[in-house]
Coordinates of N, CA and C in Angstrom, one line a residue:
G1 N -18.9 -15.7 -17.7 CA -19.2 -15.5 -16.4 C -20.1 -16.9 -15.9
A2 N -20.0 -17.2 -14.6 CA -20.8 -18.2 -14.1 C -22.3 -18.0 -14.1
L3 N -23.0 -19.1 -14.1 CA -24.4 -19.1 -14.2 C -24.8 -19.6 -12.8
C4 N -25.9 -18.9 -12.2 CA -26.2 -19.4 -10.9 C -27.4 -20.4 -11.2
G5 N -27.8 -21.0 -10.1 CA -29.0 -21.8 -10.4 C -29.0 -23.3 -9.6
G6 N -28.7 -24.3 -10.4 CA -28.9 -25.5 -9.9 C -29.9 -26.3 -10.4
A7 N -30.4 -27.5 -10.1 CA -31.3 -28.2 -10.7 C -32.6 -27.8 -10.5
A8 N -33.1 -27.1 -9.4 CA -34.3 -26.6 -9.3 C -34.7 -25.5 -10.1
A9 N -33.7 -24.6 -10.1 CA -33.8 -23.3 -10.9 C -34.0 -23.8 -12.4
T10 N -33.0 -24.5 -12.8 CA -33.0 -25.0 -14.1 C -34.2 -25.6 -14.6
T11 N -35.0 -26.6 -13.8 CA -36.1 -27.1 -14.1 C -37.3 -26.2 -14.2
G12 N -37.3 -25.2 -13.4 CA -38.3 -24.2 -13.3 C -38.2 -23.4 -14.5
A13 N -37.0 -23.0 -14.8 CA -36.8 -22.2 -16.0 C -37.3 -22.8 -17.2
A14 N -36.9 -24.0 -17.4 CA -37.3 -24.8 -18.6 C -38.8 -25.0 -18.5
H15 N -39.5 -25.2 -17.5 CA -40.9 -25.4 -17.5 C -41.7 -24.0 -17.9
G16 N -41.1 -22.9 -17.6 CA -41.8 -21.6 -17.9 C -41.2 -21.0 -19.1
A17 N -40.4 -21.6 -19.8 CA -39.7 -20.8 -21.1 C -40.6 -20.6 -22.1
K18 N -41.6 -21.4 -22.3 CA -42.4 -21.1 -23.5 C -43.5 -19.8 -23.1
N19 N -43.7 -19.5 -22.0 CA -44.7 -18.5 -21.8 C -44.0 -17.5 -20.7
N20 N -42.9 -16.9 -20.8 CA -42.1 -16.2 -19.8 C -42.2 -14.7 -20.3
P21 N -43.1 -13.9 -19.7 CA -43.0 -12.5 -20.1 C -41.9 -11.6 -19.4
S22 N -41.1 -12.1 -18.6 CA -40.1 -11.4 -18.1 C -38.9 -11.1 -19.0
G23 N -38.7 -11.9 -20.0 CA -37.6 -11.8 -21.0 C -36.3 -12.2 -20.3
V24 N -36.4 -12.8 -19.3 CA -35.1 -13.2 -18.5 C -35.5 -14.7 -18.0
T25 N -34.6 -15.8 -18.3 CA -35.0 -17.1 -18.1 C -34.7 -17.6 -16.7
G26 N -35.7 -17.2 -15.6 CA -35.4 -17.6 -14.4 C -34.5 -17.0 -13.8
Y27 N -33.6 -17.8 -13.0 CA -32.5 -17.3 -12.3 C -31.0 -17.4 -13.2
Q28 N -31.3 -17.7 -14.5 CA -30.0 -18.1 -15.3 C -29.4 -16.9 -15.8
Y29 N -28.9 -15.8 -14.9 CA -28.1 -14.6 -15.2 C -26.6 -14.9 -15.0
R30 N -26.0 -14.0 -15.8 CA -24.4 -14.0 -15.6 C -24.2 -13.3 -14.3
L31 N -23.3 -13.9 -13.4 CA -23.0 -13.1 -12.4 C -22.3 -11.8 -12.6
P32 N -22.6 -10.7 -12.1 CA -22.0 -9.4 -12.2 C -20.6 -9.4 -11.7
R33 N -19.7 -8.5 -12.0 CA -18.3 -8.4 -11.5 C -18.4 -7.3 -10.5
F34 N -18.2 -7.6 -9.1 CA -18.1 -6.7 -8.1 C -16.9 -7.0 -7.4
K35 N -16.2 -6.0 -6.8 CA -15.1 -6.2 -5.8 C -15.7 -6.5 -4.6
E36 N -15.0 -7.1 -3.7 CA -15.3 -7.4 -2.4 C -15.7 -6.2 -1.7
G37 N -16.8 -6.3 -1.0 CA -17.3 -5.0 -0.1 C -18.0 -3.9 -1.0
T38 N -18.3 -4.2 -2.2 CA -19.0 -3.1 -3.1 C -20.1 -2.6 -2.4
R39 N -20.4 -1.4 -2.4 CA -21.6 -0.7 -1.8 C -22.4 -0.5 -3.0
L40 N -23.8 -1.0 -3.0 CA -24.7 -0.7 -4.0 C -25.9 0.2 -3.4
L41 N -26.2 1.3 -4.0 CA -27.1 2.4 -3.6 C -28.2 2.5 -4.4
F42 N -29.5 2.3 -3.9 CA -30.7 2.4 -4.8 C -31.5 3.6 -4.2
I43 N -31.8 4.6 -5.3 CA -32.6 6.0 -4.8 C -33.8 6.0 -5.7
G44 N -34.8 6.6 -5.1 CA -36.0 6.8 -6.0 C -37.1 7.2 -5.0
D45 N -38.5 6.8 -5.6 CA -39.6 7.1 -5.0 C -40.2 5.8 -4.1
S46 N -41.6 5.9 -4.1 CA -42.2 4.7 -3.5 C -41.9 3.4 -4.1
I47 N -41.6 3.3 -5.3 CA -41.3 2.0 -6.0 C -40.1 1.4 -5.4
T48 N -39.2 2.3 -5.2 CA -37.9 1.8 -4.5 C -38.1 1.7 -3.0
D49 N -38.8 2.6 -2.4 CA -38.8 2.7 -0.9 C -39.6 1.3 -0.3
M50 N -40.8 1.1 -0.6 CA -41.5 0.1 -0.2 C -41.3 -0.3 1.4
K51 N -41.3 0.8 2.1 CA -41.3 0.7 3.6 C -39.9 0.2 4.1
W52 N -38.8 0.6 3.5 CA -37.5 0.3 4.1 C -37.3 0.8 5.5
G53 N -36.9 0.1 6.5 CA -36.6 0.7 7.8 C -35.6 1.7 8.0
R54 N -35.9 2.9 8.4 CA -35.1 3.9 8.4 C -34.0 3.7 9.6
N55 N -34.3 2.8 10.5 CA -33.2 2.2 11.4 C -32.6 1.2 10.9
E56 N -31.3 1.3 10.3 CA -30.6 0.2 9.6 C -30.1 -0.9 10.6
K57 N -30.1 -0.5 12.0 CA -29.8 -1.6 13.0 C -30.8 -2.7 13.1
D58 N -32.1 -2.3 12.7 CA -33.0 -3.4 12.4 C -33.0 -4.1 11.1
R59 N -32.1 -5.2 11.1 CA -31.8 -5.9 10.1 C -33.1 -6.6 9.4
N60 N -34.3 -6.8 10.1 CA -35.4 -7.3 9.5 C -36.1 -6.6 8.6
H61 N -35.8 -5.2 8.5 CA -36.6 -4.3 7.6 C -35.9 -3.3 6.8
Y62 N -34.4 -3.2 6.8 CA -33.7 -2.2 6.4 C -33.7 -1.9 5.0
L63 N -34.3 -3.0 4.2 CA -34.1 -2.8 2.7 C -35.6 -2.7 2.1
G64 N -36.7 -2.8 2.9 CA -37.9 -2.7 2.4 C -38.3 -4.0 1.7
H65 N -39.4 -4.1 0.9 CA -39.8 -5.1 0.2 C -40.0 -4.9 -1.4
S66 N -39.0 -4.1 -1.9 CA -39.2 -3.8 -3.3 C -38.1 -4.7 -4.1
Y67 N -38.0 -4.3 -5.4 CA -36.9 -4.9 -6.2 C -35.5 -4.9 -5.5
V68 N -35.5 -4.0 -4.7 CA -34.0 -3.6 -4.1 C -33.7 -4.9 -3.1
Y69 N -34.8 -5.4 -2.4 CA -34.8 -6.6 -1.6 C -34.5 -7.8 -2.3
L70 N -35.1 -7.9 -3.4 CA -35.2 -9.2 -4.4 C -33.7 -9.1 -4.9
I71 N -33.1 -8.0 -5.4 CA -31.7 -8.1 -6.0 C -30.7 -8.4 -4.9
A72 N -30.9 -7.8 -3.8 CA -29.9 -8.0 -2.5 C -30.0 -9.6 -2.2
S73 N -31.1 -10.1 -2.0 CA -31.2 -11.5 -1.7 C -30.7 -12.5 -2.8
R74 N -30.9 -12.2 -4.0 CA -30.3 -13.0 -5.1 C -28.8 -13.0 -5.0
L75 N -28.2 -11.8 -4.9 CA -26.9 -11.5 -5.1 C -26.2 -12.0 -3.8
G76 N -27.1 -12.0 -2.8 CA -26.4 -12.5 -1.4 C -26.2 -14.0 -1.3
V77 N -27.1 -14.7 -2.1 CA -27.0 -16.2 -2.1 C -25.9 -16.5 -3.1
D78 N -26.0 -15.8 -4.4 CA -25.1 -16.2 -5.5 C -23.6 -15.8 -5.2
M79 N -23.5 -14.7 -4.6 CA -22.0 -14.0 -4.4 C -21.8 -13.9 -2.9
P80 N -21.9 -14.8 -2.1 CA -21.7 -14.5 -0.7 C -20.2 -14.0 -0.4
Q81 N -19.2 -14.6 -1.1 CA -17.9 -14.2 -0.8 C -17.7 -12.7 -1.2
A82 N -18.5 -12.2 -2.0 CA -18.3 -10.8 -2.3 C -18.6 -9.7 -1.1
K83 N -19.4 -10.3 -0.1 CA -19.8 -9.5 0.9 C -20.3 -8.0 0.5
L84 N -21.1 -8.2 -0.3 CA -21.9 -6.8 -0.9 C -22.8 -6.0 0.0
E85 N -22.7 -4.8 0.1 CA -23.5 -3.9 1.0 C -24.6 -3.3 0.1
F86 N -25.8 -3.3 0.6 CA -27.0 -2.8 -0.1 C -27.6 -1.8 0.8
F87 N -28.0 -0.6 0.0 CA -28.6 0.4 0.7 C -29.9 1.0 0.0
N88 N -31.1 1.1 0.7 CA -32.1 1.7 -0.1 C -32.3 3.2 0.5
R89 N -32.4 4.0 -0.3 CA -32.7 5.5 -0.2 C -33.9 5.9 -1.0
G90 N -34.9 4.9 -1.2 CA -36.2 5.3 -1.8 C -37.1 6.2 -0.9
H91 N -37.7 7.3 -1.2 CA -38.7 8.1 -0.4 C -40.0 8.0 -1.1
S92 N -40.9 7.6 -0.6 CA -42.5 7.7 -1.0 C -42.6 9.1 -1.5
G93 N -43.3 9.3 -2.7 CA -43.7 10.6 -3.0 C -42.8 11.6 -3.7
N94 N -41.5 11.0 -3.6 CA -40.4 11.9 -4.1 C -40.5 12.3 -5.8
R95 N -40.2 13.5 -6.0 CA -39.9 14.0 -7.4 C -38.3 14.1 -7.6
L96 N -38.0 14.4 -8.7 CA -36.6 14.7 -9.0 C -36.0 15.8 -8.0
T97 N -36.8 16.7 -7.9 CA -36.3 17.9 -7.0 C -36.0 17.5 -5.6
N98 N -36.8 16.4 -5.1 CA -36.6 16.0 -3.8 C -35.4 15.2 -3.7
L99 N -35.0 14.3 -4.8 CA -33.8 13.7 -4.8 C -32.5 14.8 -4.8
K100 N -32.7 15.7 -5.7 CA -31.7 16.7 -5.6 C -31.4 17.4 -4.4
S101 N -32.4 17.7 -3.6 CA -32.3 18.2 -2.3 C -31.5 17.3 -1.3
R102 N -31.7 16.1 -1.5 CA -31.1 15.2 -0.3 C -30.0 14.4 -1.0
W103 N -29.5 15.0 -2.2 CA -28.4 14.1 -2.9 C -27.1 14.1 -2.2
Q104 N -26.7 15.1 -1.4 CA -25.6 15.2 -0.7 C -25.5 14.2 0.4
K105 N -26.5 14.0 1.1 CA -26.5 13.2 2.3 C -26.9 11.8 1.9
D106 N -27.8 11.6 1.1 CA -28.2 10.3 0.7 C -27.6 9.5 -0.5
V107 N -26.6 10.3 -1.2 CA -25.8 9.7 -2.3 C -24.3 9.9 -2.1
I108 N -24.0 11.4 -2.1 CA -22.5 11.6 -2.0 C -21.9 11.1 -0.7
E109 N -22.6 11.4 0.4 CA -22.0 11.0 1.5 C -22.1 9.4 1.9
M110 N -23.0 8.8 1.2 CA -22.9 7.2 1.3 C -21.7 6.6 0.6
K111 N -21.1 7.3 -0.3 CA -19.9 6.8 -1.0 C -20.2 5.4 -1.7
P112 N -21.3 5.4 -2.6 CA -21.5 4.1 -3.2 C -20.5 3.8 -4.2
D113 N -20.4 2.5 -4.6 CA -19.6 2.0 -5.6 C -20.4 1.9 -7.0
L114 N -21.7 1.5 -6.7 CA -22.8 1.5 -7.7 C -24.1 2.2 -7.3
L115 N -24.6 3.1 -8.2 CA -25.6 3.9 -7.8 C -26.8 3.6 -8.9
S116 N -28.0 3.1 -8.4 CA -29.2 2.8 -9.2 C -30.1 3.9 -8.9
V117 N -30.8 4.5 -10.1 CA -31.9 5.5 -9.8 C -33.0 5.2 -10.6
L118 N -34.2 5.3 -10.0 CA -35.6 5.2 -10.6 C -36.3 6.4 -10.1
I119 N -36.7 7.3 -11.0 CA -37.3 8.4 -10.6 C -38.3 9.0 -11.9
G120 N -39.3 9.6 -11.6 CA -40.1 10.2 -12.5 C -41.5 10.2 -12.6
V121 N -42.1 9.2 -12.0 CA -43.6 8.9 -12.1 C -44.3 10.1 -11.4
N122 N -43.7 10.6 -10.4 CA -44.4 11.6 -9.4 C -44.2 13.0 -10.1
D123 N -43.4 13.0 -11.2 CA -43.2 14.3 -12.0 C -44.1 14.6 -12.9
R124 N -45.0 13.5 -13.2 CA -45.9 13.8 -14.2 C -46.8 14.9 -13.7
K125 N -47.3 15.7 -14.8 CA -48.3 16.6 -14.6 C -49.7 16.3 -15.3
V126 N -50.5 15.7 -14.6 CA -51.7 15.2 -15.1 C -52.9 16.1 -15.3
E127 N -52.8 17.4 -14.6 CA -53.8 18.5 -14.9 C -53.8 19.1 -16.2
K128 N -54.7 19.2 -16.9 CA -54.7 19.8 -18.1 C -54.1 21.2 -18.2
V129 N -54.0 21.9 -17.0 CA -53.5 23.3 -17.0 C -52.0 23.1 -16.7
S130 N -51.4 22.0 -16.7 CA -50.1 22.0 -16.3 C -49.3 21.3 -17.5
D131 N -48.1 21.4 -17.6 CA -47.2 20.8 -18.5 C -45.9 20.4 -17.9
F132 N -45.4 19.1 -18.3 CA -44.2 18.7 -17.8 C -43.1 19.4 -18.5
A133 N -42.2 20.0 -17.4 CA -41.0 20.8 -17.9 C -39.8 19.9 -18.3
A134 N -39.7 19.4 -19.4 CA -38.8 18.3 -19.7 C -37.4 18.8 -19.8
D135 N -37.1 20.0 -20.2 CA -35.8 20.7 -20.2 C -35.3 20.8 -18.8
Q136 N -36.1 21.3 -17.8 CA -35.6 21.4 -16.4 C -35.3 20.1 -15.8
W137 N -36.3 19.1 -16.1 CA -36.0 17.8 -15.6 C -34.8 17.2 -16.0
E138 N -34.5 17.4 -17.3 CA -33.3 16.6 -17.7 C -32.1 17.5 -17.1
A139 N -32.1 18.7 -17.0 CA -31.1 19.6 -16.4 C -30.7 19.1 -15.1
D140 N -31.9 18.9 -14.3 CA -31.8 18.5 -12.8 C -31.2 17.1 -12.6
Y141 N -31.6 16.2 -13.6 CA -31.2 14.9 -13.6 C -29.6 14.8 -14.0
R142 N -29.3 15.6 -15.0 CA -27.8 15.6 -15.3 C -27.0 16.2 -14.1
D143 N -27.6 17.2 -13.4 CA -26.8 17.8 -12.2 C -26.5 16.7 -11.3
V144 N -27.5 16.0 -11.0 CA -27.2 15.1 -9.7 C -26.4 14.1 -10.3
L145 N -26.3 13.5 -11.4 CA -25.4 12.5 -11.9 C -24.1 13.1 -12.0
T146 N -23.9 14.2 -12.5 CA -22.6 14.9 -12.7 C -21.9 14.9 -11.3
R147 N -22.8 15.4 -10.2 CA -22.2 15.5 -8.9 C -21.8 14.1 -8.3
A148 N -22.6 13.1 -8.6 CA -22.2 11.8 -8.1 C -20.9 11.2 -8.7
R149 N -20.8 11.4 -10.2 CA -19.5 10.9 -10.9 C -18.3 11.8 -10.5
K150 N -18.6 13.1 -10.2 CA -17.5 13.9 -9.7 C -17.0 13.5 -8.4
A151 N -17.9 12.9 -7.4 CA -17.5 12.6 -6.1 C -16.7 11.3 -6.2
N152 N -17.1 10.4 -7.3 CA -16.5 9.0 -7.5 C -16.2 8.9 -8.9
P153 N -15.2 9.1 -9.4 CA -15.0 9.1 -11.1 C -15.2 7.6 -11.4
Q154 N -15.1 6.6 -10.6 CA -15.2 5.2 -10.8 C -16.6 4.6 -10.7
L155 N -17.5 5.5 -10.3 CA -18.9 5.2 -9.9 C -19.6 4.5 -11.2
R156 N -20.2 3.2 -10.9 CA -21.0 2.6 -11.8 C -22.5 3.2 -11.6
I157 N -23.1 3.6 -12.6 CA -24.5 4.0 -12.5 C -25.4 3.2 -13.3
V158 N -26.6 3.0 -12.7 CA -27.7 2.2 -13.4 C -28.9 3.1 -13.5
L159 N -29.4 3.3 -14.5 CA -30.6 4.1 -14.8 C -31.8 3.4 -15.1
L160 N -32.9 3.4 -14.4 CA -34.1 2.7 -14.7 C -35.2 3.8 -15.5
D161 N -35.8 3.4 -16.5 CA -36.8 4.1 -17.1 C -38.0 4.4 -16.1
P162 N -38.6 5.5 -15.9 CA -39.8 5.6 -15.1 C -41.1 4.7 -15.9
F163 N -42.2 4.4 -15.5 CA -43.0 3.6 -16.2 C -44.5 3.8 -15.6
V164 N -45.4 3.5 -16.5 CA -46.8 3.3 -16.1 C -47.5 2.2 -17.0
L165 N -48.5 1.8 -16.5 CA -49.4 0.6 -17.2 C -50.9 1.1 -17.2
K166 N -51.7 0.8 -18.1 CA -53.1 1.1 -18.1 C -53.8 0.3 -17.1
S167 N -53.8 0.5 -15.8 CA -54.3 -0.4 -14.8 C -54.9 0.4 -13.8
G168 N -55.9 0.1 -13.0 CA -56.3 1.0 -12.0 C -57.2 2.2 -12.5
W169 N -57.9 2.6 -11.5 CA -59.1 3.6 -11.8 C -58.4 4.8 -12.6
W170 N -57.5 5.4 -12.0 CA -57.0 6.6 -12.7 C -56.5 6.4 -14.1
M171 N -56.1 5.4 -14.3 CA -55.5 5.3 -15.8 C -56.6 4.7 -16.7
T172 N -57.6 3.9 -16.1 CA -58.5 3.3 -17.1 C -59.8 4.2 -17.2
K173 N -60.1 4.9 -16.1 CA -61.5 5.8 -16.0 C -61.2 7.1 -15.6
G174 N -60.0 7.5 -15.0 CA -59.8 8.7 -14.3 C -59.1 9.8 -15.2
G175 N -58.8 9.5 -16.5 CA -58.4 10.5 -17.4 C -56.8 10.9 -17.4
Q176 N -56.1 10.0 -16.8 CA -54.7 10.3 -16.5 C -53.8 9.5 -17.6
W177 N -54.5 8.5 -18.2 CA -53.6 7.5 -19.1 C -52.8 8.2 -20.2
E178 N -53.4 9.0 -20.9 CA -52.8 9.5 -22.3 C -51.8 10.5 -21.8
T179 N -52.0 11.5 -20.9 CA -51.0 12.3 -20.4 C -49.8 11.8 -19.7
S180 N -50.2 10.7 -19.0 CA -49.1 10.1 -18.3 C -48.1 9.5 -19.1
R181 N -48.8 8.7 -20.2 CA -47.9 7.9 -21.1 C -47.0 8.8 -22.0
T182 N -47.6 9.9 -22.4 CA -46.8 11.0 -23.2 C -45.7 11.4 -22.3
Q183 N -45.9 11.9 -21.1 CA -44.8 12.4 -20.3 C -43.9 11.4 -19.8
I184 N -44.3 10.2 -19.7 CA -43.3 9.2 -19.2 C -42.4 8.8 -20.4
A185 N -42.9 8.9 -21.7 CA -42.2 8.7 -22.9 C -41.2 9.7 -23.0
R186 N -41.4 10.9 -22.7 CA -40.5 12.0 -22.8 C -39.4 11.7 -21.7
M187 N -39.6 11.4 -20.5 CA -38.8 11.1 -19.5 C -37.8 9.8 -20.0
C188 N -38.4 8.9 -20.5 CA -37.6 7.8 -20.9 C -36.7 8.2 -22.0
A189 N -37.0 9.0 -22.9 CA -36.0 9.7 -23.9 C -34.9 10.4 -23.1
I190 N -35.2 11.0 -22.1 CA -34.2 11.9 -21.4 C -33.2 10.7 -20.8
V191 N -33.8 9.8 -20.1 CA -33.0 8.8 -19.4 C -32.1 8.1 -20.4
T192 N -32.6 7.8 -21.6 CA -31.7 7.1 -22.5 C -30.5 8.1 -22.9
R193 N -30.8 9.4 -23.1 CA -29.7 10.3 -23.5 C -28.5 10.3 -22.3
L194 N -29.1 10.4 -21.0 CA -28.3 10.4 -19.9 C -27.5 9.2 -19.7
A195 N -28.1 8.1 -20.0 CA -27.3 6.8 -19.9 C -26.1 6.7 -20.9
G196 N -26.4 7.3 -22.1 CA -25.4 7.4 -23.1 C -24.2 8.3 -22.5
E197 N -24.5 9.4 -22.0 CA -23.6 10.4 -21.6 C -22.7 10.0 -20.4
F198 N -23.3 9.1 -19.5 CA -22.8 8.8 -18.3 C -22.1 7.4 -18.3
D199 N -22.2 6.8 -19.5 CA -21.9 5.2 -19.7 C -22.5 4.5 -18.6
A200 N -23.8 4.7 -18.4 CA -24.6 4.0 -17.5 C -25.3 2.7 -18.0
V201 N -25.5 1.8 -17.3 CA -26.5 0.7 -17.5 C -27.8 1.4 -17.7
H202 N -28.5 0.9 -18.6 CA -29.8 1.4 -19.0 C -30.9 0.3 -19.0
V203 N -31.8 0.2 -17.9 CA -32.8 -0.7 -17.8 C -34.0 0.0 -18.3
K204 N -34.5 -0.8 -19.5 CA -35.8 -0.1 -20.1 C -36.9 -0.7 -19.5
T205 N -37.3 -0.1 -18.3 CA -38.2 -0.6 -17.5 C -39.7 -0.7 -18.2
Q206 N -39.9 0.4 -18.8 CA -41.1 0.7 -19.6 C -41.5 -0.4 -20.5
E207 N -40.4 -0.7 -21.4 CA -40.4 -1.5 -22.5 C -40.7 -3.1 -21.8
V208 N -40.1 -3.3 -20.7 CA -40.3 -4.5 -19.9 C -41.7 -4.7 -19.6
F209 N -42.3 -3.8 -19.0 CA -43.6 -3.9 -18.4 C -44.6 -3.9 -19.6
D210 N -44.3 -3.0 -20.7 CA -45.1 -3.2 -22.0 C -45.3 -4.6 -22.5
A211 N -44.2 -5.3 -22.5 CA -44.2 -6.6 -23.1 C -44.6 -7.6 -22.2
A212 N -44.7 -7.4 -20.8 CA -45.3 -8.4 -19.9 C -46.7 -8.2 -19.8
A213 N -47.2 -6.8 -20.0 CA -48.6 -6.6 -20.1 C -49.2 -7.2 -21.3
K214 N -48.6 -7.0 -22.4 CA -49.1 -7.7 -23.6 C -49.2 -9.2 -23.6
A215 N -48.3 -9.8 -22.9 CA -48.3 -11.2 -22.8 C -49.3 -11.7 -21.8
I216 N -49.7 -10.9 -20.8 CA -50.7 -11.5 -19.8 C -51.7 -10.3 -19.7
S217 N -51.5 -9.4 -18.8 CA -52.4 -8.1 -18.7 C -51.6 -7.0 -17.9
P218 N -52.0 -5.8 -18.0 CA -51.5 -4.9 -17.2 C -51.6 -5.2 -15.7
E219 N -52.8 -5.6 -15.4 CA -53.2 -5.7 -13.9 C -52.4 -6.8 -13.2
Q220 N -51.8 -7.8 -14.0 CA -50.8 -8.8 -13.4 C -49.7 -8.2 -12.7
W221 N -49.2 -7.1 -13.3 CA -48.0 -6.5 -12.7 C -48.0 -5.3 -11.9
I222 N -49.0 -4.4 -12.3 CA -49.2 -3.1 -11.6 C -50.6 -2.9 -11.4
W223 N -50.8 -2.6 -10.0 CA -52.3 -2.7 -9.8 C -53.0 -1.3 -9.9
D224 N -52.2 -0.2 -9.8 CA -53.0 1.1 -10.0 C -52.2 1.9 -11.1
G225 N -51.6 1.3 -12.0 CA -50.9 2.1 -13.2 C -49.7 2.5 -12.8
V226 N -49.2 2.5 -11.6 CA -48.0 3.0 -11.1 C -47.0 2.1 -10.4
H227 N -47.8 1.5 -9.3 CA -47.0 0.7 -8.2 C -47.1 -0.8 -8.6
P228 N -45.9 -1.4 -8.8 CA -45.8 -2.9 -9.1 C -46.3 -3.8 -7.9
L229 N -46.9 -4.8 -8.3 CA -47.3 -6.0 -7.5 C -46.0 -6.8 -7.0
P230 N -46.1 -7.8 -6.2 CA -44.9 -8.5 -6.0 C -44.0 -9.0 -7.3
Q231 N -44.9 -9.5 -8.2 CA -44.4 -10.2 -9.4 C -43.8 -9.0 -10.3
G232 N -44.3 -7.8 -10.1 CA -43.8 -6.7 -11.0 C -42.4 -6.2 -10.4
H233 N -42.2 -6.3 -9.2 CA -41.0 -6.2 -8.5 C -40.1 -7.3 -8.9
E234 N -40.5 -8.4 -9.0 CA -39.6 -9.5 -9.5 C -39.2 -9.5 -10.8
L235 N -40.1 -8.9 -11.8 CA -39.9 -8.6 -13.1 C -38.6 -7.5 -13.2
M236 N -38.8 -6.4 -12.3 CA -37.8 -5.4 -12.4 C -36.5 -5.9 -11.8
A237 N -36.5 -6.8 -10.8 CA -35.3 -7.5 -10.2 C -34.5 -8.3 -11.3
R238 N -35.3 -9.2 -12.0 CA -34.7 -10.1 -13.1 C -34.2 -9.1 -14.2
N239 N -34.7 -8.2 -14.6 CA -34.2 -7.3 -15.7 C -33.0 -6.5 -15.1
W240 N -33.0 -6.1 -14.0 CA -31.9 -5.2 -13.5 C -30.7 -6.1 -13.5
L241 N -30.8 -7.3 -13.0 CA -29.7 -8.4 -12.8 C -29.1 -8.5 -14.2
Q242 N -30.1 -8.9 -15.1 CA -29.6 -9.1 -16.5 C -28.8 -7.9 -17.2
A243 N -29.3 -6.8 -16.9 CA -28.6 -5.6 -17.6 C -27.3 -5.4 -17.0
V244 N -27.4 -5.4 -15.7 CA -26.1 -5.1 -15.0 C -24.9 -6.1 -15.2
S245 N -25.4 -7.5 -15.4 CA -24.5 -8.5 -15.5 C -24.1 -8.8 -17.1
A246 N -24.7 -7.9 -18.0 CA -24.5 -8.1 -19.3 C -22.8 -7.7 -19.7

């Protein structure tokens, strides 16, 4: 596949190659294969949402400012002839059950060619009296993916692992870290299984952030243990493109 870039991107990539925690060399990714007019739909919680404008006629704000915006801007420059269409359906605060309740409207009726899902961090049960119902979570996740694939047997699916880092008060002092990390690990194992079942692209976001945190610090990427900073969203976008283009 062709490489995007040019002299400026190549120079920048070479300059940062010795200490690049993203695992992806700048903008040097293989272009994905998309037919003209491919519809790419991203669904999830606040990490995906990032204040996308619910009025899609307002083209200033319709994608928000998350990794979705970064992916759309990158591919819009590198593949202008493909006339790709991007849609953000992240809703802040959503759990998997919220996605399930709006799946018909926000996924099936949108008729995507590619569906990208990131969900799970709000499904944590951090109170000691609560426990994460892993079996039900897996059943619900499998159900929505089955419905999407049934509606479009050719649907390409991308699944991102939920993630947390040890940053921010709740994770470092508020007692949520160990429980959060344990439950997120269980979710990641489920996502791995589902990615295999549905022949989906699997973006191992937790591993990406773990490596980046080890290279620099958790606070460099995620400010409160959950929500990425701009550079965290860039980290996600680069690894999404790398995985989808593989």
